[in-house]
Amino acid sequence: MLQVVQAFDRDHIAELPMDDAAALERKLTIARKRFEDRGGWLKAHQRVAVLHRLAELVAGQREMFAMLIAREGGKPYTDALVETDRAIDGIRAAADLLRTRGGTEIPMGLTRASEGRRAWTILEPIGVIAAISAFNHPLNLIVHQIAPAIATGCPVIVKPATATPLCCVELVRLVLEAGMPEGWVQTLLPESRDLSGAFASDPRVAFLSFIGSGAVGWRLRANLAPGTRCALEHGGVAPVIVDRTADIDAIIEPLAKGGYYHAGQVCVSVQRIYVQETLKDVFVERFAEHVGRLRVGDPRLAETEVGPLIQPAEAARVARWVEEAVSGGARLIGGGRLSDTTLAPAILVDPPAQAKVSREEVFGPVTCVFGFTDLDDAIREANALPVAFQSSIFTRDLAVALDAAERLDASAVMVNDHTAFRTDWMPFAGRRTSGYGVGGIPYTAREMTAEKMIVFRS
């Protein structure tokens, strides 16, 4: 049995039965049969109706989902309400896709050999979807995998993070209540890591959607069956550049939000802040003052702004990384272990270039501040790591903004906003070791379809 506990105090919430190899085989067999039975596919208007009804059901359970997110995932309740609202909107967005998605006409008659023909493409569901999700957005990330699958007509089996399975289980229950026939959306709780690998690499899987660590994602991709497509969403070490023209008073709050939202457990959390030297001292002073006022504690309380890390082992790891940076010469502001699961938000000024906090994803409530004199140097440092996801620059100089936006190695560059900004309809993708493929509701739906061309000869 899988024991589910509260992230904050490790109190027991629930226990769930886990799936063995026989259960995995049953679920894959059912999903494949649903896909092969074309006569049993739901019509587009039926899938739209399911999604609309699902959005209503989730909205009716808004408070329950928010509290469940706070309990199992440790996200502060206020932010958990925002995640729930995003999930509801994402479900509706998936339904709206069906009003506009379609194929394209392929020109014919451009050569003598193509005369007398008309051609166009149609979009078909790609097949069985294997979805593996992460803990940090236990409702919204599942929506990003399930809702596009429903919209495109793909059977989907979703494996939530073992630390946060309850939102997924509840959402799948509501999918069935919304009218989705049995077997089209299933939950998988494999009893071993090997079984998770077998799930992803099964030849009946047409598309793998993976959200999690790069080490796991790249290994799964290497073992995919021939022909299986995938999208991988990993992490980053998000850089921010503060130009000499930036309004210090205006940037403190967004940078604190971007760095300490969900205790920094977001793949695009602000981690490396490069500040022009003439502004560095005043920035550090004001940033530290703001961060020091962040309220850390029980995520179920409305006043909490920074909750726990997902596991005590993660809190211990982040604390070790901070100690390593301080031993190497970094100046520490704030920080410290408050309990087995919570850390006070920390700022590290000028950590060594080779310290883990400077090179690897912290995934904790830590930001690093570095000074620079030349913008070229800041951009070079921002681009120096093998990860590349979202980045940002704060400036009031349009030329600087445009120049940095073009030169920063990132899939998205935020100007005068933090790196963790995201809407669910925009493309969301890591470059280099940070990921493969493109996420976001409409982009995931496109990945879950196969284009078929039809040519008529008159």
Coordinates of C-alpha atoms in Angstrom, one line a residue:
M1 CA 0.0 0.0 0.0
L2 CA 1.1 3.5 -0.8
Q3 CA 1.1 5.7 2.4
V4 CA 0.3 9.3 1.7
V5 CA 1.3 11.9 4.3
Q6 CA 1.1 15.6 4.8
A7 CA 4.2 17.3 3.5
F8 CA 4.4 19.8 6.4
D9 CA 4.2 17.5 9.5
R10 CA 4.2 14.0 7.9
D11 CA 0.8 13.2 9.4
H12 CA -1.0 10.3 7.7
I13 CA -3.7 11.3 5.1
A14 CA -4.5 8.1 3.2
E15 CA -3.3 4.8 1.9
L16 CA -3.8 3.6 -1.7
P17 CA -3.4 0.2 -3.3
M18 CA -0.4 -0.1 -5.7
D19 CA -0.3 -1.7 -9.1
D20 CA 1.7 -4.8 -9.8
A21 CA 2.8 -6.1 -13.3
A22 CA -0.5 -7.8 -13.8
A23 CA -2.4 -4.6 -13.1
L24 CA -0.2 -2.7 -15.5
E25 CA -0.9 -5.3 -18.2
R26 CA -4.6 -5.0 -17.7
K27 CA -4.6 -1.2 -17.9
L28 CA -2.5 -1.2 -21.0
T29 CA -4.6 -3.8 -22.6
I30 CA -7.8 -1.9 -21.9
A31 CA -6.4 1.4 -23.2
R32 CA -5.2 -0.3 -26.4
K33 CA -8.5 -1.9 -27.0
R34 CA -10.3 1.4 -26.5
F35 CA -8.1 3.0 -29.2
E36 CA -8.4 0.1 -31.7
D37 CA -12.2 0.2 -31.5
R38 CA -12.8 3.1 -33.8
G39 CA -16.5 2.6 -33.6
G40 CA -16.3 3.3 -29.9
W41 CA -14.4 6.6 -30.1
L42 CA -16.3 9.6 -28.7
K43 CA -17.4 12.2 -31.1
A44 CA -15.9 15.6 -30.8
H45 CA -19.0 17.1 -29.3
Q46 CA -19.1 14.3 -26.7
R47 CA -15.5 15.0 -25.7
V48 CA -16.3 18.7 -25.4
A49 CA -19.3 17.9 -23.2
V50 CA -17.1 15.7 -20.9
L51 CA -14.6 18.5 -20.5
H52 CA -17.2 21.1 -19.8
R53 CA -18.8 18.9 -17.2
L54 CA -15.4 18.1 -15.7
A55 CA -14.6 21.7 -15.3
E56 CA -17.9 22.2 -13.5
L57 CA -17.2 19.3 -11.2
V58 CA -13.7 20.5 -10.3
A59 CA -15.1 24.0 -9.7
G60 CA -17.6 22.5 -7.3
Q61 CA -14.8 20.9 -5.4
R62 CA -12.4 23.9 -5.5
E63 CA -11.9 24.2 -1.8
M64 CA -11.4 20.5 -1.4
F65 CA -8.7 20.4 -4.2
A66 CA -6.9 23.4 -2.8
M67 CA -6.7 21.9 0.7
L68 CA -5.6 18.6 -0.8
I69 CA -2.8 20.3 -2.7
A70 CA -1.7 22.1 0.5
R71 CA -1.8 18.9 2.5
E72 CA -0.1 16.4 0.2
G73 CA 2.1 18.8 -1.7
G74 CA 2.8 21.5 0.9
K75 CA 1.9 24.4 -1.4
P76 CA 0.5 27.3 0.7
Y77 CA -3.3 27.3 0.6
T78 CA -3.6 30.7 -1.2
D79 CA -1.4 29.5 -4.0
A80 CA -3.2 26.1 -4.0
L81 CA -6.5 28.0 -4.8
V82 CA -4.7 29.6 -7.7
E83 CA -3.5 26.2 -9.0
T84 CA -7.1 24.9 -8.7
D85 CA -8.4 27.8 -10.7
R86 CA -5.7 27.3 -13.3
A87 CA -6.7 23.6 -13.6
I88 CA -10.3 24.5 -14.2
D89 CA -9.4 27.0 -16.8
G90 CA -7.0 24.5 -18.4
I91 CA -9.8 21.9 -18.8
R92 CA -12.0 24.6 -20.5
A93 CA -9.1 25.5 -22.7
A94 CA -8.8 21.9 -23.8
A95 CA -12.5 21.9 -24.8
D96 CA -12.1 25.1 -26.7
L97 CA -9.3 23.6 -28.8
L98 CA -11.8 21.5 -30.7
R99 CA -13.4 24.6 -32.2
T100 CA -10.3 25.5 -34.1
R101 CA -8.0 22.5 -34.5
G102 CA -7.8 20.9 -37.9
G103 CA -5.6 20.0 -40.8
T104 CA -4.5 22.0 -43.8
E105 CA -4.8 22.0 -47.5
I106 CA -1.8 20.8 -49.4
P107 CA -1.4 22.6 -52.8
M108 CA -1.7 20.4 -55.9
G109 CA -1.4 21.2 -59.6
L110 CA 1.9 23.0 -59.1
T111 CA 3.5 20.4 -61.4
R112 CA 2.2 18.4 -64.4
A113 CA 2.4 15.2 -62.2
S114 CA 0.2 16.7 -59.5
E115 CA -2.6 18.0 -61.8
G116 CA -6.1 16.8 -61.2
R117 CA -5.7 16.2 -57.5
R118 CA -6.8 17.8 -54.3
A119 CA -5.1 17.1 -51.0
W120 CA -5.5 18.0 -47.3
T121 CA -4.6 16.7 -43.9
I122 CA -6.7 15.6 -41.0
L123 CA -5.6 15.2 -37.3
E124 CA -6.1 11.8 -35.7
P125 CA -5.4 10.7 -32.1
I126 CA -1.9 9.3 -31.9
G127 CA -2.8 6.3 -29.6
V128 CA -2.3 5.3 -26.0
I129 CA -0.7 8.1 -23.8
A130 CA 1.6 7.2 -20.9
A131 CA 1.7 10.3 -18.6
I132 CA 4.2 10.5 -15.7
S133 CA 3.8 13.6 -13.5
A134 CA 5.6 15.5 -10.8
F135 CA 4.6 16.5 -7.2
N136 CA 4.9 20.3 -7.3
H137 CA 1.6 21.0 -9.1
P138 CA -0.4 17.8 -8.3
L139 CA -3.6 18.9 -9.9
N140 CA -2.7 21.3 -12.7
L141 CA 0.1 19.1 -14.1
I142 CA -2.3 16.2 -14.3
V143 CA -4.8 18.4 -16.1
H144 CA -2.1 19.3 -18.6
Q145 CA -1.7 15.6 -19.4
I146 CA -5.3 14.3 -19.1
A147 CA -7.3 17.2 -20.6
P148 CA -5.4 17.3 -24.0
A149 CA -5.7 13.5 -24.2
I150 CA -9.5 13.7 -23.7
A151 CA -9.7 16.5 -26.3
T152 CA -7.8 14.6 -28.9
G153 CA -9.4 11.3 -28.3
C154 CA -6.4 9.4 -26.9
P155 CA -6.7 6.8 -24.1
V156 CA -4.4 8.0 -21.2
I157 CA -2.9 6.2 -18.3
V158 CA -1.4 8.7 -15.8
K159 CA 1.1 8.0 -13.1
P160 CA 1.2 10.8 -10.4
A161 CA 4.1 11.4 -8.2
T162 CA 4.1 8.9 -5.3
A163 CA 4.2 11.8 -2.8
T164 CA 1.1 13.5 -4.2
P165 CA -1.3 11.0 -5.8
L166 CA -4.6 12.1 -4.2
C167 CA -5.4 15.0 -6.5
C168 CA -4.9 12.7 -9.5
V169 CA -7.1 10.0 -8.1
E170 CA -9.8 12.5 -7.3
L171 CA -9.6 14.1 -10.8
V172 CA -9.8 10.8 -12.6
R173 CA -12.8 9.9 -10.5
L174 CA -14.5 13.2 -11.6
V175 CA -13.5 12.4 -15.2
L176 CA -15.6 9.3 -15.0
E177 CA -18.4 11.1 -13.3
A178 CA -18.3 13.7 -16.1
G179 CA -19.3 11.0 -18.6
M180 CA -16.0 9.5 -19.9
P181 CA -16.4 5.8 -20.5
E182 CA -14.3 3.4 -18.5
G183 CA -10.8 2.7 -19.7
W184 CA -10.1 6.0 -21.5
V185 CA -8.6 7.7 -18.4
Q186 CA -6.8 5.5 -15.9
T187 CA -4.5 6.0 -12.9
L188 CA -1.4 3.9 -12.4
L189 CA 0.5 3.6 -9.0
P190 CA 3.3 1.2 -9.9
E191 CA 4.8 -0.7 -7.0
S192 CA 8.4 -0.4 -8.2
R193 CA 10.6 1.9 -10.3
D194 CA 11.2 -0.9 -12.8
L195 CA 7.5 -1.2 -13.4
S196 CA 7.4 2.6 -14.2
G197 CA 10.1 2.0 -16.8
A198 CA 8.2 -0.9 -18.2
F199 CA 5.1 1.3 -18.5
A200 CA 6.9 4.0 -20.4
S201 CA 8.7 1.6 -22.7
D202 CA 5.8 -0.6 -23.6
P203 CA 5.3 -0.8 -27.4
R204 CA 1.5 -0.1 -27.0
V205 CA 2.4 3.4 -25.8
A206 CA 2.3 5.9 -28.7
F207 CA 3.3 9.0 -26.7
L208 CA 5.1 9.6 -23.4
S209 CA 4.4 12.8 -21.5
F210 CA 7.0 13.1 -18.7
I211 CA 7.3 15.8 -16.1
G212 CA 10.2 15.3 -13.6
S213 CA 13.9 15.1 -13.2
G214 CA 16.2 15.1 -16.2
A215 CA 18.1 12.0 -15.1
V216 CA 14.8 10.0 -15.2
G217 CA 13.4 11.6 -18.2
W218 CA 16.4 11.1 -20.5
R219 CA 16.7 7.5 -19.3
L220 CA 13.0 6.8 -20.2
R221 CA 13.4 8.4 -23.6
A222 CA 16.4 6.2 -24.3
N223 CA 14.3 3.1 -23.6
L224 CA 11.2 4.1 -25.6
A225 CA 9.8 1.5 -28.0
P226 CA 10.5 2.3 -31.7
G227 CA 8.0 4.9 -33.0
T228 CA 6.9 6.2 -29.6
R229 CA 7.0 10.0 -29.4
C230 CA 7.6 11.9 -26.2
A231 CA 7.7 15.3 -24.5
L232 CA 10.0 15.8 -21.5
E233 CA 9.8 18.6 -19.0
H234 CA 12.7 18.9 -16.7
G235 CA 14.2 21.6 -14.6
G236 CA 16.4 24.7 -14.9
V237 CA 18.6 27.1 -12.9
A238 CA 16.7 30.1 -14.0
P239 CA 18.8 33.3 -14.5
V240 CA 17.6 36.9 -14.0
I241 CA 19.5 40.0 -15.1
V242 CA 18.9 43.3 -13.4
D243 CA 20.1 46.1 -15.7
R244 CA 21.4 49.4 -14.4
T245 CA 18.2 51.1 -15.5
A246 CA 15.9 48.8 -13.5
D247 CA 13.5 50.2 -11.0
I248 CA 14.6 48.5 -7.8
D249 CA 11.4 49.2 -5.9
A250 CA 9.4 47.6 -8.6
I251 CA 11.4 44.4 -9.0
I252 CA 11.7 43.2 -5.4
E253 CA 8.2 41.7 -5.0
P254 CA 8.2 39.8 -8.3
L255 CA 11.7 38.4 -7.7
A256 CA 10.7 37.2 -4.3
K257 CA 7.6 35.6 -5.6
G258 CA 9.6 33.9 -8.4
G259 CA 12.2 32.7 -6.1
Y260 CA 10.2 31.5 -3.1
Y261 CA 6.8 30.5 -4.5
H262 CA 6.1 26.9 -3.4
A263 CA 9.4 27.1 -1.4
G264 CA 11.3 27.3 -4.7
Q265 CA 10.0 23.9 -5.9
V266 CA 9.2 25.0 -9.4
C267 CA 11.3 24.1 -12.5
V268 CA 11.6 27.8 -13.5
S269 CA 12.0 29.3 -10.1
V270 CA 14.3 32.4 -9.9
Q271 CA 17.7 31.0 -8.8
R272 CA 20.5 33.1 -10.2
I273 CA 20.1 36.9 -10.0
Y274 CA 22.8 39.0 -11.8
V275 CA 22.7 42.6 -10.6
Q276 CA 24.6 45.5 -12.1
E277 CA 27.3 46.4 -9.6
T278 CA 26.2 49.9 -9.0
L279 CA 22.8 48.6 -7.9
K280 CA 23.9 45.4 -6.1
D281 CA 24.2 46.7 -2.5
V282 CA 20.9 48.4 -2.5
F283 CA 19.2 45.5 -4.2
V284 CA 20.6 43.0 -1.7
E285 CA 19.5 45.2 1.2
R286 CA 15.9 45.7 -0.1
F287 CA 15.5 42.1 -1.3
A288 CA 16.7 40.7 2.0
E289 CA 14.3 42.9 3.9
H290 CA 11.4 41.7 1.8
V291 CA 12.4 38.0 1.8
G292 CA 12.9 38.1 5.6
R293 CA 9.3 39.1 6.0
L294 CA 7.9 36.0 4.2
R295 CA 5.9 33.9 6.5
V296 CA 7.0 30.2 6.7
G297 CA 4.8 27.5 8.1
D298 CA 1.8 25.3 7.8
P299 CA 0.5 25.5 4.2
R300 CA -3.1 24.9 5.3
L301 CA -3.1 28.4 6.8
A302 CA -4.1 31.3 4.6
E303 CA -1.3 33.6 5.9
T304 CA 1.5 31.1 5.0
E305 CA 3.6 32.3 2.1
V306 CA 6.4 29.6 2.1
G307 CA 5.5 26.0 3.0
P308 CA 7.6 22.9 3.5
L309 CA 9.7 21.0 1.1
I310 CA 8.2 17.8 -0.2
Q311 CA 10.4 15.4 1.9
P312 CA 12.6 15.9 5.0
A313 CA 15.5 14.5 2.9
E314 CA 15.0 17.4 0.4
A315 CA 15.1 19.9 3.2
A316 CA 18.4 18.3 4.5
R317 CA 19.9 18.4 0.9
V318 CA 19.1 22.0 0.4
A319 CA 20.6 22.9 3.8
R320 CA 23.8 21.0 2.8
W321 CA 24.0 22.9 -0.5
V322 CA 23.7 26.2 1.4
E323 CA 26.4 25.2 3.9
E324 CA 28.7 24.2 1.0
A325 CA 28.3 27.7 -0.6
V326 CA 28.9 29.5 2.7
S327 CA 32.0 27.3 3.2
G328 CA 33.2 28.4 -0.2
G329 CA 32.9 32.1 0.6
A330 CA 29.2 33.0 0.0
R331 CA 27.5 35.5 2.3
L332 CA 24.3 34.0 3.7
I333 CA 21.3 36.2 4.5
G334 CA 18.5 34.4 6.2
G335 CA 18.1 30.7 5.9
G336 CA 18.3 28.0 8.5
R337 CA 16.4 24.8 9.3
L338 CA 13.0 25.6 11.0
S339 CA 11.8 22.0 11.2
D340 CA 12.3 18.6 9.5
T341 CA 10.5 19.9 6.5
T342 CA 10.8 23.7 6.5
L343 CA 13.6 26.1 5.7
A344 CA 13.7 29.8 6.2
P345 CA 14.2 31.5 2.8
A346 CA 17.9 32.1 2.1
I347 CA 19.8 34.5 -0.1
L348 CA 23.4 33.6 -1.0
V349 CA 25.5 36.6 -2.2
D350 CA 28.4 35.7 -4.5
P351 CA 28.5 31.9 -4.0
P352 CA 31.4 30.2 -5.7
A353 CA 31.0 29.4 -9.4
Q354 CA 31.5 25.7 -8.8
A355 CA 29.1 25.5 -5.8
K356 CA 26.0 23.3 -6.4
V357 CA 23.7 26.3 -5.8
S358 CA 25.4 28.1 -8.8
R359 CA 25.3 25.2 -11.2
E360 CA 22.4 22.9 -10.3
E361 CA 18.7 23.3 -9.7
V362 CA 18.2 23.9 -6.0
F363 CA 14.5 23.2 -5.9
G364 CA 14.3 24.9 -2.6
P365 CA 13.8 28.4 -1.0
V366 CA 17.2 29.7 -2.1
T367 CA 18.3 32.5 -4.5
C368 CA 21.8 33.5 -5.4
V369 CA 22.9 37.1 -6.2
F370 CA 25.9 37.9 -8.3
G371 CA 27.3 41.3 -9.4
F372 CA 28.3 42.3 -13.0
T373 CA 29.7 45.3 -14.7
D374 CA 29.2 44.5 -18.4
L375 CA 25.9 43.2 -19.7
D376 CA 27.8 40.8 -22.1
D377 CA 29.3 39.1 -19.0
A378 CA 25.9 38.7 -17.4
I379 CA 24.4 37.1 -20.5
R380 CA 27.4 34.9 -20.9
E381 CA 27.1 33.7 -17.3
A382 CA 23.3 33.2 -17.7
N383 CA 23.9 31.0 -20.7
A384 CA 26.9 29.1 -19.2
L385 CA 25.0 26.0 -17.9
P386 CA 23.8 23.0 -19.8
V387 CA 20.2 23.7 -18.7
A388 CA 18.1 26.3 -20.5
F389 CA 14.4 27.0 -19.7
Q390 CA 13.0 30.4 -18.9
S391 CA 15.0 33.6 -18.1
S392 CA 14.3 37.2 -17.5
I393 CA 15.7 40.7 -17.6
F394 CA 14.6 43.8 -15.7
T395 CA 15.3 47.1 -17.5
R396 CA 13.7 50.3 -18.6
D397 CA 15.9 50.5 -21.7
L398 CA 14.1 49.1 -24.7
A399 CA 17.3 48.4 -26.7
V400 CA 18.7 46.4 -23.7
A401 CA 15.5 44.4 -23.4
L402 CA 15.4 43.5 -27.0
D403 CA 19.1 42.7 -27.1
A404 CA 19.0 40.4 -24.0
A405 CA 15.7 38.8 -25.2
E406 CA 17.5 37.7 -28.4
R407 CA 20.8 36.6 -26.8
L408 CA 19.6 34.8 -23.7
D409 CA 19.6 31.0 -24.3
A410 CA 16.1 30.2 -23.2
S411 CA 12.8 29.0 -24.5
A412 CA 11.1 32.1 -23.0
V413 CA 12.5 35.4 -21.9
M414 CA 10.4 37.6 -19.5
V415 CA 11.0 41.3 -19.6
N416 CA 10.4 43.0 -16.3
D417 CA 8.8 39.8 -14.8
H418 CA 10.1 36.8 -12.9
T419 CA 11.1 33.6 -14.6
A420 CA 8.3 31.5 -13.1
F421 CA 5.6 33.3 -15.0
R422 CA 3.4 30.9 -17.0
T423 CA 0.0 30.8 -18.5
D424 CA -1.4 27.4 -19.4
W425 CA -2.0 28.2 -23.1
M426 CA 1.5 29.4 -23.8
P427 CA 4.3 27.1 -25.1
F428 CA 6.4 25.8 -22.2
A429 CA 9.5 24.0 -23.0
G430 CA 13.0 23.3 -21.8
R431 CA 16.0 23.4 -24.1
R432 CA 19.2 21.4 -24.0
T433 CA 19.1 19.2 -20.9
S434 CA 16.0 20.9 -19.6
G435 CA 13.6 19.1 -21.8
Y436 CA 12.4 17.9 -25.1
G437 CA 9.2 18.8 -27.0
V438 CA 6.7 21.5 -26.0
G439 CA 4.1 21.7 -23.2
G440 CA 1.1 23.9 -22.7
I441 CA -2.5 22.8 -23.3
P442 CA -2.7 23.4 -27.0
Y443 CA 0.9 22.3 -27.7
T444 CA 0.5 19.1 -25.8
A445 CA -2.7 18.4 -27.7
R446 CA -0.8 18.9 -31.0
E447 CA 1.8 16.4 -29.8
M448 CA -0.9 13.9 -29.1
T449 CA -2.2 13.8 -32.7
A450 CA -0.9 12.3 -35.9
E451 CA -1.4 14.1 -39.2
K452 CA -2.8 12.0 -42.0
M453 CA -2.9 13.3 -45.6
I454 CA -5.7 12.4 -48.0
V455 CA -5.2 12.8 -51.8
F456 CA -8.1 12.8 -54.2
R457 CA -7.5 12.2 -57.9
S458 CA -10.4 13.4 -60.0

